[in-house]
Amino acid sequence: MKQRHVKIRKAVIRQLKQGNIKGKTIPFQPIWVRVFHWGFAASLTVLILTGLELHKPASFLALNYGKVFIAHIASAWFASGFMTIRIADALLRQDYSLIPRINDFKRFPKLMAYYFFLRSTPPPSRKYNSGQLLIYFSWVLLFLIASLLGLASYWQGKHLIWVWRLVGGFQVLRWIKFTISIYFMATIPVHIYLSLTEDISRLQAMITGYERKPPPNNS
Ligand code: HEM
């Protein structure tokens, strides 16, 4: 069979070569944000699971309490280390992308309308949208509070006694840590779901550092 060759105009070939058709890759997530993200995600997962096991040991697992406790303390130090890296990185780069501004929240109703299929496009946002900012910022804040409470309970009244007094005793302290864990467990699946379904190139950026931008809309 005779093959027909389609002749492509030079300008079109140039555009294809420049990546205008496939899209461009641009740097989006610096290395320390990625180190923080995956390190924090892994250590926080171990931290929450071991915390739940310490709170109410699952009979079907029959795990050694002492070992679970060591895993809990170790993952808490790891998670704190990764959080320190992110805070230091934010200070050094003067990066305020995780700090919400009043303006971000003015767009929150429109963002919700988009998530509930009442709008076809999300409202404009900075690096992260108002929903992400709300969740990320609350995570950072709650993690720091839970860490302080954790240290206070670890030192069993030897140090940080003011923390016990401030919250109103050991049982209240335990209850606050438990509630914070539940908040994490309720919001992390939403974060994972949206990361996988919203814009997959953002996930690519969280792994490789680079995001694939779609080609410009010429129509
Ligand atoms: C398989 C699980 C996870 C996936 C696929 C995932 C994915 C992502 C992606 C794609 C982003 C960037 C969002 C964007 O650019 O629009 C992000 C950011 C973020 N994620 Fe996750 N994530 C996961 C688990 C977690 C966990 C367990 C935590 C901890 C609670 C977490 C905390 C964060 C934070 C704090 C940010 C903001 C990063 C920064 O700028 O410092 N993620 N995640």
Short mmCIF file of N, CA and C and ligand atoms in Angstrom, two decimals, residues 28-29 33 36-38 40-42 44-45 48 83 86 95 97-98 127-129 132 135-137 139-140 184 188 191-192 195-196 199-200 202-206, ligand 1:
data_model
loop_
_atom_site.label_atom_id
_atom_site.label_comp_id
_atom_site.label_asym_id
_atom_site.label_seq_id
_atom_site.Cartn_x
_atom_site.Cartn_y
_atom_site.Cartn_z
N PHE A 28 8.10 24.02 40.40
CA PHE A 28 6.97 24.42 41.25
C PHE A 28 7.20 24.14 42.73
N GLN A 29 7.77 22.97 43.05
CA GLN A 29 7.98 22.63 44.46
C GLN A 29 9.47 22.48 44.76
N VAL A 33 10.53 21.47 50.37
CA VAL A 33 9.07 21.29 50.53
C VAL A 33 8.73 19.82 50.27
N PHE A 36 10.05 17.71 53.16
CA PHE A 36 9.11 17.87 54.27
C PHE A 36 7.84 17.07 54.00
N HIS A 37 7.27 17.25 52.80
CA HIS A 37 5.96 16.66 52.55
C HIS A 37 5.94 15.15 52.74
N TRP A 38 6.87 14.46 52.08
CA TRP A 38 6.79 13.00 52.13
C TRP A 38 7.30 12.46 53.47
N PHE A 40 7.03 14.10 56.35
CA PHE A 40 5.98 14.41 57.33
C PHE A 40 4.79 13.47 57.14
N ALA A 41 4.40 13.24 55.88
CA ALA A 41 3.24 12.37 55.60
C ALA A 41 3.50 10.97 56.17
N ALA A 42 4.71 10.44 55.95
CA ALA A 42 5.01 9.07 56.42
C ALA A 42 5.06 9.03 57.95
N LEU A 44 3.83 11.14 60.13
CA LEU A 44 2.55 11.45 60.78
C LEU A 44 1.59 10.25 60.72
N THR A 45 1.67 9.49 59.63
CA THR A 45 0.82 8.30 59.51
C THR A 45 1.16 7.30 60.63
N ILE A 48 0.02 8.74 64.06
CA ILE A 48 -1.43 8.65 64.35
C ILE A 48 -1.83 7.19 64.63
N MET A 83 8.88 19.05 60.18
CA MET A 83 8.18 20.34 60.34
C MET A 83 9.20 21.47 60.52
N ARG A 86 10.59 22.49 57.25
CA ARG A 86 9.67 23.32 56.44
C ARG A 86 9.61 24.75 56.96
N ASP A 95 8.95 32.47 52.25
CA ASP A 95 7.83 31.88 51.53
C ASP A 95 6.60 31.88 52.45
N SER A 97 3.55 30.94 51.41
CA SER A 97 2.48 30.25 50.67
C SER A 97 1.56 29.43 51.57
N LEU A 98 2.00 29.13 52.82
CA LEU A 98 1.13 28.33 53.70
C LEU A 98 0.33 29.21 54.66
N LYS A 127 -0.49 30.21 45.34
CA LYS A 127 0.04 28.84 45.12
C LYS A 127 -1.00 27.78 45.50
N TYR A 128 -1.63 27.98 46.68
CA TYR A 128 -2.67 27.04 47.12
C TYR A 128 -3.99 27.79 47.23
N ASN A 129 -5.11 27.09 47.00
CA ASN A 129 -6.41 27.75 47.11
C ASN A 129 -6.84 27.87 48.58
N GLN A 132 -7.24 24.61 50.58
CA GLN A 132 -5.95 23.99 50.92
C GLN A 132 -5.28 24.77 52.04
N ILE A 135 -6.75 24.03 55.43
CA ILE A 135 -6.36 22.71 55.94
C ILE A 135 -4.87 22.69 56.31
N TYR A 136 -3.99 23.16 55.41
CA TYR A 136 -2.55 23.09 55.67
C TYR A 136 -2.19 23.91 56.91
N PHE A 137 -2.75 25.13 56.98
CA PHE A 137 -2.40 26.00 58.10
C PHE A 137 -2.88 25.38 59.42
N TRP A 139 -3.25 22.26 60.02
CA TRP A 139 -2.38 21.11 60.31
C TRP A 139 -1.11 21.56 61.02
N VAL A 140 -0.48 22.61 60.47
CA VAL A 140 0.78 23.09 61.07
C VAL A 140 0.52 23.51 62.52
N PHE A 184 -7.09 15.16 62.02
CA PHE A 184 -6.15 14.77 60.97
C PHE A 184 -6.73 13.63 60.13
N ILE A 188 -7.15 14.26 56.16
CA ILE A 188 -6.12 13.70 55.27
C ILE A 188 -6.74 12.98 54.05
N HIS A 191 -7.66 15.51 51.50
CA HIS A 191 -6.44 16.03 50.86
C HIS A 191 -5.95 15.05 49.79
N ILE A 192 -5.90 13.77 50.13
CA ILE A 192 -5.40 12.77 49.17
C ILE A 192 -6.35 12.68 47.97
N SER A 195 -5.90 15.70 45.80
CA SER A 195 -4.60 15.68 45.12
C SER A 195 -4.62 14.75 43.92
N LEU A 196 -5.38 13.67 44.04
CA LEU A 196 -5.40 12.68 42.96
C LEU A 196 -6.41 13.03 41.87
N ASP A 199 -5.77 18.20 40.05
CA ASP A 199 -4.78 18.56 39.03
C ASP A 199 -3.56 17.67 39.26
N ILE A 200 -3.49 16.60 38.47
CA ILE A 200 -2.47 15.57 38.72
C ILE A 200 -1.05 16.11 38.52
N ARG A 202 0.07 18.69 39.80
CA ARG A 202 0.52 19.19 41.11
C ARG A 202 1.15 18.05 41.91
N LEU A 203 0.64 16.83 41.69
CA LEU A 203 1.23 15.66 42.36
C LEU A 203 2.60 15.35 41.74
N GLN A 204 2.65 15.48 40.41
CA GLN A 204 3.92 15.31 39.70
C GLN A 204 4.95 16.28 40.30
N ALA A 205 4.51 17.54 40.55
CA ALA A 205 5.42 18.55 41.10
C ALA A 205 5.87 18.18 42.51
N MET A 206 4.98 17.55 43.29
CA MET A 206 5.34 17.20 44.66
C MET A 206 6.35 16.05 44.67
C1 HEM B 1 -0.61 9.64 49.57
C2 HEM B 1 -0.81 10.70 50.31
C3 HEM B 1 -0.63 12.14 49.87
C4 HEM B 1 -0.63 12.68 48.61
C5 HEM B 1 -0.83 11.99 47.29
C6 HEM B 1 -0.40 14.11 48.77
C7 HEM B 1 -0.30 15.02 47.75
C8 HEM B 1 -0.04 16.37 47.88
C9 HEM B 1 0.08 17.31 46.80
C10 HEM B 1 -0.08 16.97 45.34
C11 HEM B 1 0.32 18.53 47.33
C12 HEM B 1 0.49 19.84 46.56
C13 HEM B 1 -0.89 20.46 46.34
C14 HEM B 1 -0.87 21.50 45.25
O1 HEM B 1 0.20 21.82 44.72
O2 HEM B 1 -1.96 21.99 44.89
C15 HEM B 1 0.38 18.39 48.77
C16 HEM B 1 0.67 19.40 49.67
C17 HEM B 1 0.71 19.24 51.03
N1 HEM B 1 0.42 18.07 51.72
FE1 HEM B 1 0.08 16.24 50.92
N2 HEM B 1 -0.29 14.38 50.11
C18 HEM B 1 -0.42 13.20 50.82
C19 HEM B 1 -0.39 13.04 52.18
C20 HEM B 1 -0.23 14.08 53.08
C21 HEM B 1 -0.24 13.91 54.52
C22 HEM B 1 -0.47 12.59 55.27
C23 HEM B 1 -0.01 15.13 55.04
C24 HEM B 1 0.09 15.46 56.51
C25 HEM B 1 -0.93 15.77 57.22
C26 HEM B 1 0.13 16.07 53.95
C27 HEM B 1 0.38 17.42 54.10
C28 HEM B 1 0.56 18.32 53.07
C29 HEM B 1 0.96 19.71 53.27
C30 HEM B 1 1.22 20.39 54.62
C31 HEM B 1 1.07 20.28 51.99
C32 HEM B 1 1.54 21.70 51.65
C33 HEM B 1 3.03 21.56 51.30
C34 HEM B 1 3.85 22.83 51.52
O3 HEM B 1 3.74 23.78 50.74
O4 HEM B 1 4.62 22.84 52.47
N3 HEM B 1 0.00 15.39 52.77
N4 HEM B 1 0.14 17.06 49.08
#
